[in-house]
Amino acid sequence: MVHEETVYDALDHAHGGEGQWAFGTGFDDPLAGVDTTVPEGVDPADLGAYCLMLGDDALVLCQRLTEWATRAPELEEEVAIANCGLDLLGQARLLLARAGTCGVLGRSREHATGSIPDEDALAYFRDADEFRNHHLAEADGGDFAQTMVRLLVASTHRLALFAHLRTTRDPVLSAIAAKGVPELTYHRDHAARWVLRLGDGTPESHRRAQAAVDAVWPLVADLSTATDVERRLVEQGVAVDPAAVRDEVRDVLTMVVERATLTVPEWPADRPSPGRAGEHTDELAPLLATLQGLAREHPAATW
Amino acid sequence: MSAPTVARPTEDELQAHFDATIAADRRVEPRDWMPEAYRKGLVRQIAQHAHSEIIGMQPEGDWLLAAPSLRRKAVLLAKVQDEAGHGMYLYSAAETLGADRADVTDKLIEGRQKYSSIFNYPTLTYADCGVIGWLVDGAAICNQVPLCRSSYGPYARAMIRVCKEESFHQRQGYELLMTMMRGTPEQRAMVQDAVDRWWWPSLMMFGPPDDDSPNSAQSMAWGVKRHSNDELRQRYVDMSVPQAEALGVTLPDPELALDPETGRYRFGQIDWTEFKQVISGNGPCNAERITRRRAARDDNAWVTEAATAYADKHSA
Amino acid sequence: MSETTAEGGHGAVPTGPEIPSGAEPTRANTRRDWPLYEVFVRGKRGLNHVHVGSLHAPDDEMAVHAARDVFTRRNEGVSIWVVQAKDITASSPDEKDPMFAPAGDKVYRHPTFYEIPENVPHM
């Protein structure tokens, strides 16, 4: 009996240290203790809008990845996908919170009560037309091949952006990017390993991987054209011009897909991203309905 | 390589050595000789435990996409991920006894191995996620902490790791409920409703009463099980009642009362009829749980095969 | 109430109908699974690598990758070794005890991983 009491004691003191899994309960205000002053000469509305773009990409893609929970191939993959989802969710929370500190809340506060933090007001109380994610993030998950090809494309692009954003003039965004770079490197590596194995695996996996590449490739057309917000912020040393990372992204993706013995589709012509302007496919609305339903049912509740 | 002078020990000597190990409260390790019944019993127990972790991802997993705040979503995703990890630790322990993960997964899907019946109840509101953490994980901790001293080494070690992580699960559940109890009247009603539905099933998690529990005696003798069902159940009730009071919920048992002489809580008779229904496959979610597990295996078999094929091509 | 038993961490589990135990290794007759890897982690500089568990992976690279996910949550600065369970040569369980002659078989902690007929004693 003495042993058990000791075990209970140990559990009581089991914070941090060895807890490889448990995140602990330190999930509160993601920007707690961070100086959120907007730098001189930067328009807070632009900075907030930019953070929403990057935050919505992460939030929506996290939701797509989480659809795999309890359904993944092998338990090892269950754990890996959850890791990617948690990383993206963490990035989304920081970026939406940053948008909130810039005063960019859209129409969310028409519905969300004051007790709801900015990150949740933005995630749960905006409609689809206020979401700024690329179509790449919202597209239906498809099979495991499509999930991994999309993750490869999204993480390669995002990693290239975040690597540059580490030196942005906004210290908050810079910190978010520095934290995100190793996470996104991991996501890209994970996805690339799978694309190699599916492409160069069995005839069936090859066929599925090729179909996935063919389905995802057209969506890269949206990734490289800067919005007006981005253009202004590039001049102020805050944002990265997505056109500047296009070649790097294309080279990485081409290399992986070729090594996977797959045919690289033609790189589509750039176009302004409809998603960045709030124009979305029919796939986003049901995703948001699931994400937001409960929170909207109880707008005065705290969780 | 083997020492030429050593004779093979007899069955009696091996049994005596095993008995002495158990009697001295030392651990049995994978390559030790062990009675066949001990090994088979352990494989069944550990596999069932692993299955419970994996199936146990589903009731809460159903709320992952709909969690009402980003913080809660992160907590829940981390928790469901933990459960996948716990399943892996436990399948590993079973594999030290000669079981094979793919094989026992097949047995689960075919209904030849079971999982804890508690996971056949549905999660109707978000409060259920909190109550699962508080009551169901709380009961699991009561069951699992003694297993950290299981006589079988790999199982005991897996349980130490699991227990450390499980404490986070109970805390996050209780914290969610506390937050909800400070929220709107609807939220408070949700919490009470969830407590009403989960309290009795959580008591049933400790298994049948001691006088009706034929397997327990051997398990206790072997040090695989450390306390009787009723003993653990009583300990759980004693722990839970003050927690319920602090939370401000009523436990749905009019007979629940402190016995001033023993300092322990008396509680009402458990109605096993419904429970029997659930475990015999007529529970609200039995079919759904297994169907999803089967789909995860079958729909993704091509992925597993692809990775194997790739490894074959590239191993040189 | 003999239909349930309370064994195992999550408590009451149905016992019947009589379940063929999972103890018989049946690898040969089931579809091919990913091989089993043993995982060793150096938690901090200055410490030895310690065995922490096992996992299934299609190849060495994926095994290291999965080990980071499962056992270290990608903490920086730790070092991980993975090795296929079948490639580990183990000593006898208790070398000081003459009762247990070295068996010389090639497995670390998964003794009955290979198929052994039920009628072979002392395995």
XYZ file of C-alpha atoms in Angstrom:
742
model
C 0.000 0.000 0.000
C 2.852 2.296 0.805
C 4.110 1.825 -2.734
C 0.852 3.015 -4.181
C 0.720 6.134 -2.104
C 4.201 6.832 -3.373
C 3.037 6.394 -6.918
C 0.180 8.798 -6.305
C 2.627 11.294 -4.880
C 4.837 10.889 -7.887
C 1.866 11.507 -10.146
C 1.079 14.682 -8.277
C 4.534 15.956 -9.029
C 4.695 14.641 -12.542
C 4.603 18.029 -14.238
C 7.105 18.656 -16.976
C 10.300 16.683 -17.002
C 9.562 13.235 -18.197
C 6.032 13.740 -19.453
C 6.729 13.030 -23.067
C 3.087 13.140 -23.970
C 1.100 15.204 -21.661
C 1.272 18.793 -22.698
C 0.475 19.702 -19.138
C -2.366 22.105 -18.739
C -0.467 25.242 -19.746
C -2.719 25.971 -22.666
C -3.924 29.379 -21.567
C -3.505 32.685 -23.370
C -0.937 31.808 -26.008
C 0.592 35.283 -26.050
C 0.739 35.670 -22.274
C 3.757 37.753 -21.277
C 4.639 38.747 -24.843
C 4.945 42.443 -25.734
C 2.335 42.856 -28.438
C 3.077 46.445 -29.364
C 2.894 46.876 -33.129
C 6.237 48.195 -34.479
C 6.563 51.827 -35.639
C 5.305 52.482 -39.123
C 3.392 49.196 -39.455
C -0.333 49.368 -40.052
C -1.965 47.163 -37.378
C -4.865 46.369 -39.711
C -2.457 45.000 -42.323
C -0.436 43.049 -39.781
C -3.604 41.566 -38.303
C -4.958 40.642 -41.718
C -1.668 38.948 -42.578
C -1.732 36.955 -39.346
C -5.270 35.845 -40.161
C -4.140 34.513 -43.547
C -1.371 32.460 -42.005
C -3.490 31.485 -39.008
C -6.462 30.348 -41.074
C -4.231 28.156 -43.246
C -3.050 26.411 -40.091
C -6.456 26.144 -38.442
C -8.248 24.765 -41.473
C -5.478 22.301 -42.324
C -5.385 21.165 -38.686
C -9.087 20.423 -38.911
C -8.525 18.338 -42.054
C -5.685 16.384 -40.438
C -7.720 15.797 -37.303
C -10.357 14.065 -39.393
C -7.897 11.150 -39.402
C -8.001 10.703 -35.634
C -9.012 7.117 -34.771
C -8.937 6.312 -38.493
C -5.237 6.431 -39.394
C -3.202 3.623 -40.888
C -1.235 2.057 -37.991
C -0.959 3.529 -34.502
C 2.416 5.079 -35.272
C 0.741 7.208 -37.922
C -2.091 8.078 -35.561
C 0.499 9.627 -33.278
C 2.365 11.391 -36.099
C -0.745 12.987 -37.566
C -1.819 14.188 -34.138
C 1.616 15.751 -33.706
C 1.252 17.677 -36.951
C -2.266 18.714 -35.995
C -1.151 19.944 -32.583
C 1.686 21.948 -34.091
C -0.614 23.625 -36.604
C -3.208 24.284 -33.948
C -0.548 25.931 -31.806
C 0.495 28.119 -34.741
C -3.125 29.010 -35.468
C -3.761 30.040 -31.862
C -0.728 32.305 -31.779
C -1.522 33.905 -35.121
C -5.203 34.468 -34.409
C -4.331 35.888 -31.013
C -1.850 38.205 -32.728
C -4.552 39.321 -35.161
C -6.729 40.075 -32.146
C -4.061 42.229 -30.521
C -3.910 44.172 -33.800
C -7.638 44.818 -33.475
C -8.504 42.674 -36.487
C -11.591 40.792 -35.395
C -13.882 41.194 -38.391
C -17.509 40.641 -37.555
C -16.705 37.998 -34.967
C -17.496 40.257 -32.023
C -21.039 40.745 -33.242
C -21.713 37.254 -31.882
C -18.954 36.330 -29.484
C -19.385 37.615 -25.949
C -16.626 39.437 -24.122
C -15.592 36.401 -22.116
C -14.493 34.617 -25.273
C -10.806 35.219 -26.067
C -9.847 36.728 -29.417
C -8.465 33.476 -30.815
C -11.813 31.767 -30.233
C -13.889 34.718 -31.423
C -11.939 34.560 -34.674
C -11.992 30.783 -35.031
C -15.608 30.222 -34.072
C -17.546 33.374 -34.895
C -16.430 34.337 -38.388
C -18.314 33.101 -41.433
C -16.643 31.491 -44.421
C -16.348 34.767 -46.333
C -14.125 36.131 -43.565
C -11.735 33.201 -43.634
C -8.493 33.934 -45.477
C -7.005 30.484 -46.000
C -5.886 29.180 -49.376
C -8.058 26.558 -51.058
C -5.135 24.182 -50.559
C -5.984 23.979 -46.847
C -9.719 23.459 -47.183
C -9.806 20.843 -49.956
C -11.333 17.547 -48.876
C -8.814 15.211 -47.333
C -9.300 12.338 -49.730
C -7.350 9.167 -49.074
C -4.061 8.886 -47.219
C -2.088 9.645 -50.387
C -3.939 12.887 -50.941
C -3.554 13.813 -47.296
C 0.197 13.334 -47.468
C 0.648 15.096 -50.813
C -1.327 18.080 -49.558
C 0.669 18.098 -46.335
C 3.873 17.995 -48.361
C 2.851 20.961 -50.498
C 1.426 22.989 -47.625
C 4.350 22.403 -45.284
C 6.983 23.034 -47.956
C 5.392 26.368 -48.819
C 4.781 27.358 -45.214
C 8.277 26.375 -44.153
C 9.772 28.590 -46.854
C 7.654 31.509 -45.654
C 8.362 30.937 -41.969
C 12.104 30.633 -42.543
C 12.051 34.207 -43.884
C 9.570 35.439 -41.305
C 12.042 34.724 -38.531
C 13.595 38.092 -39.392
C 10.356 40.027 -39.775
C 10.134 43.390 -38.026
C 7.207 42.241 -35.922
C 8.752 40.550 -32.904
C 5.631 38.498 -32.202
C 5.438 37.126 -35.728
C 9.175 36.525 -35.641
C 8.828 34.429 -32.480
C 5.918 32.490 -33.961
C 7.965 31.773 -37.090
C 11.026 30.690 -35.113
C 8.904 28.241 -33.155
C 7.218 27.022 -36.332
C 10.293 26.305 -38.444
C 11.350 23.050 -36.745
C 7.719 21.952 -36.588
C 7.172 22.522 -40.293
C 10.482 20.892 -41.154
C 9.204 17.833 -39.386
C 5.845 17.941 -41.200
C 7.550 18.285 -44.567
C 9.923 15.408 -43.835
C 7.108 13.213 -42.637
C 4.974 13.904 -45.683
C 7.931 13.492 -48.050
C 8.795 10.091 -46.563
C 5.267 8.951 -47.181
C 5.059 10.338 -50.704
C 8.255 8.422 -51.531
C 6.892 5.209 -50.073
C 3.481 5.499 -51.684
C 4.842 6.525 -55.063
C 7.494 3.824 -55.102
C 5.507 1.186 -53.192
C 2.922 -1.100 -54.782
C 1.115 -0.544 -58.087
C -1.986 0.474 -56.175
C -0.173 2.971 -53.967
C 1.603 4.359 -57.024
C -1.710 4.878 -58.773
C -3.211 6.570 -55.717
C -0.152 8.754 -55.184
C -0.205 9.903 -58.805
C -3.911 10.697 -58.534
C -3.194 12.664 -55.366
C -0.407 14.676 -56.990
C -2.640 15.381 -59.958
C -5.460 16.513 -57.676
C -3.369 18.746 -55.440
C -1.080 20.354 -58.026
C -3.588 22.833 -59.487
C -4.005 24.323 -56.014
C -0.415 25.600 -55.972
C -1.502 28.245 -58.481
C -2.872 30.249 -55.526
C 0.234 30.267 -53.405
C 2.589 32.727 -55.094
C 0.697 35.952 -55.766
C 0.944 38.558 -53.024
C -2.219 40.285 -51.873
C -2.259 44.063 -51.450
C -1.837 43.565 -47.726
C 1.240 41.432 -48.274
C 2.721 43.882 -50.758
C 2.470 46.751 -48.298
C 3.895 44.633 -45.504
C 6.781 43.430 -47.685
C 7.792 47.050 -48.146
C 7.725 47.554 -44.396
C 9.908 44.525 -43.750
C 7.100 42.583 -42.111
C 5.836 40.051 -44.657
C 7.482 37.719 -47.167
C 6.544 37.998 -50.816
C 5.256 34.499 -51.648
C 6.582 34.922 -55.182
C 10.077 35.059 -53.714
C 9.845 31.489 -52.399
C 8.060 30.004 -55.412
C 11.144 28.554 -57.094
C 12.438 27.062 -53.883
C 9.074 25.434 -53.213
C 8.801 24.145 -56.769
C 12.293 22.668 -56.642
C 11.647 20.766 -53.422
C 8.292 19.440 -54.579
C 9.635 18.433 -57.981
C 12.528 16.590 -56.417
C 10.324 14.620 -54.022
C 7.740 13.727 -56.621
C 10.394 12.613 -59.104
C 12.174 10.521 -56.528
C 8.817 8.944 -55.751
C 8.797 7.713 -59.383
C 5.737 9.849 -60.082
C 5.069 12.134 -63.023
C 5.399 15.795 -62.084
C 2.410 17.690 -63.436
C 2.938 20.971 -65.178
C 3.316 23.820 -62.696
C 0.127 25.875 -63.038
C 0.164 29.564 -63.863
C -0.014 31.842 -60.838
C -3.323 33.474 -60.025
C -4.466 35.670 -57.143
C -5.660 33.432 -54.328
C -9.452 33.452 -54.064
C -9.182 32.108 -50.523
C -7.121 35.115 -49.423
C -10.021 37.281 -50.621
C -12.612 35.262 -48.717
C -13.886 33.326 -51.724
C -14.022 29.651 -50.905
C -15.037 26.332 -52.349
C -18.096 24.447 -51.159
C -15.809 22.298 -49.047
C -15.160 24.992 -46.440
C -18.713 25.553 -45.206
C -19.274 22.024 -43.834
C -15.821 22.073 -42.248
C -16.689 25.317 -40.464
C -20.134 24.045 -39.473
C -18.506 21.164 -37.615
C -15.781 23.332 -36.127
C -18.078 26.110 -34.955
C -21.432 24.463 -34.252
C -21.128 23.856 -30.534
C -19.410 27.143 -29.723
C -22.111 29.071 -31.590
C -24.879 27.181 -29.853
C -23.610 28.601 -26.550
C -22.256 32.060 -27.331
C -22.281 33.101 -23.669
C -20.541 29.973 -22.419
C -16.981 29.613 -21.223
C -15.071 26.413 -21.779
C 28.065 -21.750 -26.676
C 26.150 -23.308 -23.803
C 27.948 -24.418 -20.694
C 28.465 -28.139 -21.094
C 27.977 -29.052 -17.462
C 24.561 -27.526 -16.931
C 21.611 -29.857 -16.925
C 18.187 -28.787 -18.082
C 16.074 -27.987 -14.999
C 12.976 -30.027 -14.397
C 9.460 -28.625 -14.639
C 9.157 -28.746 -10.850
C 12.353 -26.786 -10.388
C 11.195 -24.162 -12.856
C 7.835 -23.883 -11.143
C 9.558 -23.556 -7.771
C 11.816 -20.829 -9.122
C 8.817 -18.966 -10.547
C 6.880 -19.312 -7.291
C 9.846 -17.998 -5.349
C 10.105 -14.992 -7.652
C 6.448 -14.173 -7.074
C 6.682 -14.803 -3.338
C 9.636 -12.440 -3.048
C 7.661 -9.771 -4.956
C 10.293 -9.769 -7.668
C 9.425 -9.208 -11.305
C 8.992 -11.887 -13.903
C 10.788 -10.926 -17.105
C 10.073 -12.027 -20.676
C 12.624 -14.790 -21.049
C 11.933 -16.327 -17.659
C 10.106 -19.589 -17.516
C 6.492 -19.038 -16.546
C 3.450 -21.255 -16.235
C 1.468 -21.385 -19.446
C -1.695 -20.204 -17.696
C 0.159 -17.171 -16.332
C 1.396 -16.272 -19.795
C -1.950 -16.776 -21.500
C -3.805 -14.877 -18.804
C -1.407 -11.980 -19.086
C -1.643 -11.844 -22.850
C -5.410 -11.693 -22.583
C -5.325 -9.032 -19.884
C -2.728 -6.835 -21.560
C -4.312 -7.135 -24.996
C -7.705 -6.211 -23.560
C -6.135 -3.262 -21.851
C -4.467 -2.162 -25.093
C -7.710 -2.581 -27.025
C -9.464 -0.464 -24.404
C -6.998 2.362 -24.932
C -7.476 2.264 -28.690
C -11.259 1.914 -28.664
C -11.294 4.471 -25.846
C -10.022 7.073 -28.310
C -13.350 7.050 -30.101
C -15.870 8.437 -27.585
C -13.816 11.594 -27.084
C -12.423 11.564 -30.599
C -15.964 12.212 -31.758
C -15.668 15.711 -30.259
C -12.234 16.592 -31.621
C -13.552 18.407 -34.655
C -16.205 20.226 -32.634
C -14.352 21.173 -29.455
C -15.773 24.550 -28.390
C -12.488 26.407 -27.940
C -9.045 26.094 -29.488
C -7.534 25.461 -26.077
C -9.955 22.576 -25.459
C -9.257 21.235 -28.920
C -5.527 21.160 -28.183
C -6.058 19.442 -24.831
C -8.379 16.862 -26.322
C -6.132 16.146 -29.293
C -3.164 15.670 -26.960
C -5.255 13.360 -24.824
C -6.520 11.216 -27.678
C -2.947 11.044 -28.953
C -1.826 9.867 -25.511
C -4.307 7.034 -25.717
C -2.829 5.866 -29.014
C 0.566 5.935 -27.303
C -0.769 3.972 -24.336
C -2.165 1.383 -26.688
C 1.260 1.082 -28.292
C 3.054 0.646 -24.961
C 0.615 -2.075 -23.994
C 0.710 -3.916 -27.297
C 4.506 -3.907 -26.893
C 4.154 -5.502 -23.489
C 1.862 -8.155 -24.947
C 4.390 -8.777 -27.696
C 7.029 -9.678 -25.124
C 4.798 -12.654 -24.358
C 4.601 -13.800 -27.942
C 1.471 -12.011 -29.050
C 1.542 -10.049 -32.277
C -0.099 -6.646 -32.642
C -1.671 -7.276 -36.019
C -2.918 -10.610 -34.784
C -4.551 -9.327 -31.595
C -6.018 -6.408 -33.541
C -7.645 -8.953 -35.824
C -9.004 -10.746 -32.771
C -10.487 -7.489 -31.486
C -12.152 -6.775 -34.796
C -13.508 -10.301 -35.032
C -14.925 -10.013 -31.518
C -12.637 -12.734 -30.160
C -10.932 -10.345 -27.768
C -12.766 -7.682 -25.835
C -12.293 -4.179 -24.547
C -13.635 -2.303 -21.584
C -17.405 -1.996 -21.752
C -17.338 1.596 -20.563
C -16.430 2.719 -24.079
C -19.686 1.422 -25.498
C -21.558 4.349 -23.994
C -22.015 7.388 -26.231
C -20.693 10.893 -25.583
C -23.819 13.004 -25.927
C -22.544 16.458 -24.969
C -19.205 18.130 -24.486
C -19.586 17.680 -20.738
C -19.106 13.963 -21.397
C -15.502 14.685 -22.341
C -14.973 16.225 -18.926
C -16.761 13.451 -17.086
C -14.789 10.793 -18.935
C -11.624 12.485 -17.744
C -12.796 12.876 -14.192
C -14.732 9.657 -13.543
C -13.680 7.151 -16.192
C -9.999 8.061 -16.187
C -10.214 8.414 -12.410
C -11.480 4.844 -12.153
C -8.814 3.738 -14.616
C -6.144 5.328 -12.422
C -7.475 3.450 -9.390
C -7.199 0.250 -11.381
C -3.873 1.056 -12.961
C -1.790 2.403 -10.118
C -1.630 -1.021 -8.437
C -0.674 -2.509 -11.811
C 2.546 -0.481 -11.681
C 3.567 -3.267 -9.289
C 2.341 -6.092 -11.494
C 4.540 -9.152 -11.193
C 5.205 -9.043 -14.936
C 7.999 -6.542 -15.553
C 7.115 -5.174 -19.007
C 3.486 -4.654 -17.983
C 4.483 -2.902 -14.759
C 6.867 -0.612 -16.644
C 4.275 0.224 -19.285
C 1.807 1.060 -16.530
C 4.187 3.456 -14.799
C 4.475 5.421 -18.020
C 0.735 5.268 -18.624
C -0.128 6.365 -15.080
C 2.118 9.397 -15.279
C 0.345 10.531 -18.382
C -3.099 9.574 -17.160
C -2.986 12.078 -14.323
C -3.077 14.852 -16.925
C -6.202 13.275 -18.355
C -8.084 13.330 -15.095
C -6.988 16.874 -14.332
C -8.035 18.285 -17.693
C -11.438 16.607 -17.370
C -12.073 17.954 -13.900
C -10.877 21.398 -14.918
C -13.261 21.437 -17.884
C -16.139 20.553 -15.562
C -15.167 23.263 -13.087
C -15.105 25.803 -15.894
C -18.490 24.653 -17.148
C -19.969 24.805 -13.648
C -18.945 28.464 -13.510
C -20.578 29.043 -16.907
C -24.193 29.268 -18.024
C -27.148 27.388 -16.482
C -27.250 25.224 -19.630
C -23.641 24.265 -19.075
C -24.264 23.346 -15.448
C -27.216 21.216 -16.507
C -25.004 19.526 -19.102
C -22.465 18.611 -16.443
C -25.083 17.196 -14.070
C -26.654 15.199 -16.886
C -23.306 13.723 -17.860
C -22.524 12.822 -14.242
C -25.936 11.142 -13.982
C -25.201 9.011 -17.014
C -21.565 8.064 -16.242
C -21.529 7.550 -12.471
C -22.959 4.031 -12.360
C -21.056 2.765 -15.396
C -17.849 4.052 -13.815
C -18.576 1.990 -10.673
C -19.119 -1.024 -12.874
C -15.640 -0.568 -14.305
C -14.275 -2.294 -11.216
C -15.941 -5.511 -12.252
C -18.257 -7.913 -10.464
C -18.427 -8.102 -6.655
C -15.667 -10.123 -5.044
C -17.911 -13.061 -4.176
C -18.799 -13.356 -7.853
C -15.382 -12.899 -9.388
C -13.906 -16.313 -10.094
C -10.791 -15.168 -11.930
C -9.611 -12.824 -9.257
C -8.111 -15.285 -6.780
C -5.528 -16.687 -9.185
C -4.680 -13.212 -10.484
C -4.098 -12.002 -6.946
C -1.946 -15.018 -6.103
C 0.221 -14.353 -9.131
C 0.630 -10.698 -8.316
C -0.996 -9.767 -11.585
C -3.845 -8.151 -9.703
C -3.153 -6.417 -6.416
C -6.492 -5.512 -4.859
C -9.974 -6.961 -4.999
C -12.679 -5.405 -7.145
C -14.737 -4.246 -4.179
C -11.729 -2.790 -2.423
C -10.803 -0.669 -5.432
C -14.429 0.343 -5.980
C -14.722 1.524 -2.379
C -11.496 3.482 -2.676
C -12.822 5.130 -5.832
C -16.122 6.114 -4.221
C -14.289 7.571 -1.235
C -12.126 9.653 -3.554
C -14.941 10.781 -5.825
C -17.542 11.983 -3.332
C -15.559 14.977 -2.046
C -14.568 15.804 -5.631
C -18.242 15.866 -6.610
C -19.010 18.148 -3.678
C -16.226 20.528 -4.665
C -17.588 20.576 -8.171
C -21.135 21.191 -7.040
C -22.758 18.180 -8.683
C -24.948 15.490 -7.161
C -23.992 11.868 -7.601
C -27.119 9.956 -8.657
C -27.335 7.642 -5.647
C -29.772 8.450 -2.816
C -28.106 5.867 -0.592
C -24.706 7.483 -0.776
C -23.733 8.414 2.801
C -20.667 8.650 4.958
C -20.407 5.851 7.494
C -19.155 7.709 10.564
C -17.656 4.550 12.061
C -15.479 3.545 9.132
C -15.039 6.952 7.569
C -15.977 5.402 4.234
C -18.975 5.977 1.996
C -21.833 3.520 1.761
C -23.405 3.381 -1.657
C -26.412 1.810 -3.332
C -26.781 -1.496 -5.107
C -25.299 -1.599 -8.586
C -27.827 -2.641 -11.221
C -25.942 -5.090 -13.357
C -28.746 -5.796 -15.809
C -28.040 -2.864 -18.073
C -24.357 -3.526 -17.824
C -24.874 -7.103 -18.946
C -26.714 -5.779 -21.966
C -23.838 -3.521 -22.855
C -21.136 -6.144 -22.486
C -23.089 -8.748 -24.366
C -22.949 -6.529 -27.423
C -26.227 -4.661 -27.082
C -24.719 -1.449 -25.842
C -25.435 1.782 -27.639
C -22.135 1.894 -29.526
C -20.646 -1.609 -29.700
C -21.088 -2.075 -33.428
C -19.986 1.443 -34.274
C -16.745 1.155 -32.304
C -15.657 -2.067 -33.971
C -16.788 -0.939 -37.406
C -14.537 2.072 -37.232
C -11.573 0.040 -36.034
C -12.125 -2.406 -38.854
C -12.282 0.410 -41.380
C -9.013 1.878 -40.099
C -7.375 -1.499 -40.701
C -8.962 -2.431 -44.007
C -9.235 0.936 -45.751
C -5.577 1.654 -45.107
C -4.107 -1.789 -45.696
C -2.723 -0.534 -48.998
C -0.646 2.049 -47.096
C 0.954 -0.552 -44.871
C 1.646 -2.746 -47.877
C 3.143 0.134 -49.846
C 5.638 0.903 -47.088
C 6.610 -2.740 -46.885
C 7.092 -2.924 -50.647
C 9.229 0.207 -50.596
C 11.375 -1.200 -47.797
C 11.902 -4.396 -49.780
C 12.987 -2.466 -52.864
C 15.364 -0.204 -51.008
C 16.978 -2.537 -48.519
C 20.347 -3.449 -49.894
C -21.851 -12.084 -12.943
C -19.090 -14.318 -14.121
C -19.417 -12.728 -17.567
C -17.077 -9.951 -16.640
C -13.703 -9.639 -15.134
C -12.044 -6.543 -13.783
C -8.599 -7.249 -15.031
C -6.764 -4.591 -16.920
C -6.581 -0.881 -16.525
C -9.974 0.188 -17.745
C -11.767 -2.357 -15.696
C -14.680 -4.566 -16.428
C -14.216 -6.515 -19.586
C -16.465 -9.291 -20.792
C -14.929 -12.728 -20.465
C -17.035 -14.936 -22.667
C -17.455 -16.624 -24.994
C -14.214 -18.404 -24.355
C -11.618 -16.542 -26.275
C -8.786 -18.328 -27.966
C -5.865 -16.684 -26.251
C -3.658 -14.407 -28.271
C -0.658 -16.313 -27.030
C -0.062 -18.468 -30.042
C 2.216 -16.667 -32.450
C 0.565 -16.942 -35.805
C 2.723 -14.655 -37.865
C 3.137 -17.122 -40.650
C -0.575 -17.314 -41.370
C -1.426 -13.640 -41.035
C -0.736 -10.920 -43.531
C 2.717 -9.491 -43.324
C 3.070 -6.892 -40.632
C 5.769 -4.254 -40.303
C 8.741 -5.558 -38.347
C 9.130 -4.887 -34.656
C 11.796 -2.419 -33.563
C 13.220 -1.868 -30.104
C 13.785 1.750 -29.157
C 16.577 3.147 -26.971
C 16.653 6.787 -25.941
C 19.346 8.981 -24.435
C 17.205 11.419 -22.509
C 19.968 13.863 -21.639
C 23.617 14.318 -22.388
C 25.671 12.331 -19.929
C 23.205 9.467 -19.688
C 23.190 6.083 -21.353
C 20.711 5.084 -23.952
C 17.916 3.255 -22.183
C 15.420 0.847 -23.610
C 12.038 2.585 -23.626
C 9.779 0.345 -25.653
C 9.083 -0.887 -29.106
C 7.132 -0.053 -32.213
C 6.379 -1.309 -35.694
C 7.831 0.382 -38.742
C 8.400 -0.557 -42.361
C 12.106 0.339 -42.337
C 14.879 1.856 -40.223
C 14.272 5.441 -41.276
C 10.569 5.336 -40.484
C 11.366 3.588 -37.207
C 13.580 6.444 -35.992
C 10.991 8.916 -37.131
C 8.150 7.141 -35.309
C 10.308 6.692 -32.210
C 10.713 10.446 -31.961
C 6.959 10.856 -32.146
C 6.090 8.197 -29.672
C 8.829 8.297 -27.080
C 10.395 11.744 -27.101
C 7.803 14.035 -28.607
C 10.591 15.444 -30.713
C 12.538 16.951 -27.854
C 15.721 18.410 -29.184
C 19.012 17.104 -27.957
C 18.021 13.538 -27.349
C 19.507 10.638 -29.194
C 17.538 7.635 -30.351
C 18.654 4.185 -31.398
C 16.345 1.736 -33.080
C 17.129 -1.843 -33.923
C 15.014 -4.628 -35.251
C 14.060 -6.940 -32.415
C 15.177 -9.941 -34.422
C 18.724 -8.585 -34.674
C 19.321 -8.455 -30.928
C 21.307 -11.222 -29.343
C 20.379 -11.752 -25.729
C 22.081 -13.465 -22.839
C 20.175 -15.794 -20.593
C 17.819 -14.010 -18.238
C 19.827 -14.595 -15.102
C 23.410 -15.470 -15.826
C 24.321 -16.229 -12.252
C 21.678 -18.863 -11.996
C 22.848 -22.271 -13.226
C 19.228 -23.270 -13.646
C 19.075 -21.259 -16.816
C 21.577 -22.381 -19.350
C 22.289 -19.828 -22.039
C 19.844 -20.423 -24.772
C 21.832 -18.517 -27.368
C 18.823 -17.469 -29.312
C 18.735 -14.153 -31.096
C 16.109 -12.085 -29.472
C 16.082 -9.527 -26.779
C 12.761 -9.327 -25.093
C 10.378 -11.037 -27.421
C 11.147 -14.618 -26.673
C 8.222 -16.267 -28.308
C 8.168 -13.992 -31.285
C 8.986 -16.942 -33.447
C 6.754 -19.866 -33.842
C 7.407 -22.529 -31.304
C 5.206 -25.577 -31.199
C 3.147 -25.783 -28.050
C 4.654 -29.140 -27.114
C 8.198 -27.831 -26.766
C 8.766 -27.460 -23.039
C 10.430 -24.675 -21.086
C 10.104 -22.034 -23.715
